[in-house]
mmCIF file of C-alpha atoms in Angstrom:
data_model
loop_
_atom_site.group_PDB
_atom_site.id
_atom_site.type_symbol
_atom_site.label_atom_id
_atom_site.label_comp_id
_atom_site.label_asym_id
_atom_site.label_seq_id
_atom_site.Cartn_x
_atom_site.Cartn_y
_atom_site.Cartn_z
ATOM 1 C CA UNK A 1 -40.516 -140.461 104.573
ATOM 2 C CA UNK A 2 -40.586 -138.255 101.503
ATOM 3 C CA UNK A 3 -38.198 -135.391 100.802
ATOM 4 C CA UNK A 4 -40.278 -132.308 99.966
ATOM 5 C CA UNK A 5 -38.375 -129.187 98.927
ATOM 6 C CA UNK A 6 -35.330 -130.483 100.788
ATOM 7 C CA UNK A 7 -37.136 -131.386 104.030
ATOM 8 C CA UNK A 8 -38.183 -134.851 105.159
ATOM 9 C CA UNK A 9 -41.946 -135.214 105.608
ATOM 10 C CA UNK A 10 -44.217 -138.092 106.560
ATOM 11 C CA UNK A 11 -46.051 -138.029 103.222
ATOM 12 C CA UNK A 12 -45.668 -141.634 102.010
ATOM 13 C CA UNK A 13 -49.042 -143.053 100.981
ATOM 14 C CA UNK A 14 -50.544 -139.641 100.234
ATOM 15 C CA UNK A 15 -51.241 -138.374 96.755
ATOM 16 C CA UNK A 16 -49.828 -135.106 95.447
ATOM 17 C CA UNK A 17 -53.189 -133.319 95.671
ATOM 18 C CA UNK A 18 -53.372 -134.059 99.417
ATOM 19 C CA UNK A 19 -49.769 -132.960 99.908
ATOM 20 C CA UNK A 20 -50.458 -129.643 98.170
ATOM 21 C CA UNK A 21 -53.558 -129.080 100.318
ATOM 22 C CA UNK A 22 -51.551 -129.746 103.468
ATOM 23 C CA UNK A 23 -48.917 -127.279 102.242
ATOM 24 C CA UNK A 24 -51.649 -124.659 101.581
ATOM 25 C CA UNK A 25 -50.760 -124.538 97.897
ATOM 26 C CA UNK A 26 -53.246 -123.692 95.170
ATOM 27 C CA UNK A 27 -52.680 -126.468 92.625
ATOM 28 C CA UNK A 28 -53.170 -124.114 89.662
ATOM 29 C CA UNK A 29 -50.259 -121.969 90.794
ATOM 30 C CA UNK A 30 -47.599 -124.629 91.309
ATOM 31 C CA UNK A 31 -45.491 -127.081 89.374
ATOM 32 C CA UNK A 32 -44.556 -130.414 90.932
ATOM 33 C CA UNK A 33 -41.513 -132.513 90.177
ATOM 34 C CA UNK A 34 -41.387 -136.100 91.460
ATOM 35 C CA UNK A 35 -38.008 -137.830 91.343
ATOM 36 C CA UNK A 36 -36.752 -135.299 88.781
ATOM 37 C CA UNK A 37 -39.773 -135.636 86.453
ATOM 38 C CA UNK A 38 -42.566 -133.076 86.042
ATOM 39 C CA UNK A 39 -45.945 -134.431 87.174
ATOM 40 C CA UNK A 40 -48.927 -133.413 84.998
ATOM 41 C CA UNK A 41 -51.577 -131.542 87.004
ATOM 42 C CA UNK A 42 -54.209 -133.973 85.752
ATOM 43 C CA UNK A 43 -52.518 -136.800 87.686
ATOM 44 C CA UNK A 44 -52.008 -135.096 91.081
ATOM 45 C CA UNK A 45 -54.937 -136.997 92.608
ATOM 46 C CA UNK A 46 -53.711 -140.404 91.468
ATOM 47 C CA UNK A 47 -49.944 -140.021 91.971
ATOM 48 C CA UNK A 48 -49.163 -141.725 95.287
ATOM 49 C CA UNK A 49 -45.945 -140.844 97.084
ATOM 50 C CA UNK A 50 -43.677 -143.621 98.324
ATOM 51 C CA UNK A 51 -40.918 -143.810 100.925
ATOM 52 C CA UNK A 52 -37.728 -142.386 99.461
ATOM 53 C CA UNK A 53 -39.444 -140.189 96.867
ATOM 54 C CA UNK A 54 -38.147 -136.683 96.282
ATOM 55 C CA UNK A 55 -40.662 -133.917 95.530
ATOM 56 C CA UNK A 56 -40.047 -130.319 94.515
ATOM 57 C CA UNK A 57 -42.984 -127.924 94.609
ATOM 58 C CA UNK A 58 -42.433 -124.632 92.771
ATOM 59 C CA UNK A 59 -44.895 -121.832 93.467
ATOM 60 C CA UNK A 60 -45.542 -119.220 90.814
ATOM 61 C CA UNK A 61 -45.423 -115.645 92.046
ATOM 62 C CA UNK A 62 -46.690 -112.722 90.015
ATOM 63 C CA UNK A 63 -44.965 -109.391 89.935
ATOM 64 C CA UNK A 64 -44.089 -106.498 87.796
#
């Protein structure tokens, strides 16, 4: 199990790109932190989540 934005999810073995797709996130409009470290967008497809990982996904929202 992986903790994603405070909730436990069955995401171990998936990469970050797949997780974002499942969460309906547009990868260009989010920042991802894995175990308290920012993950570069260029590595989303190769960063595999493991049991016990903690992920924070921050979505950017425009406004005025």
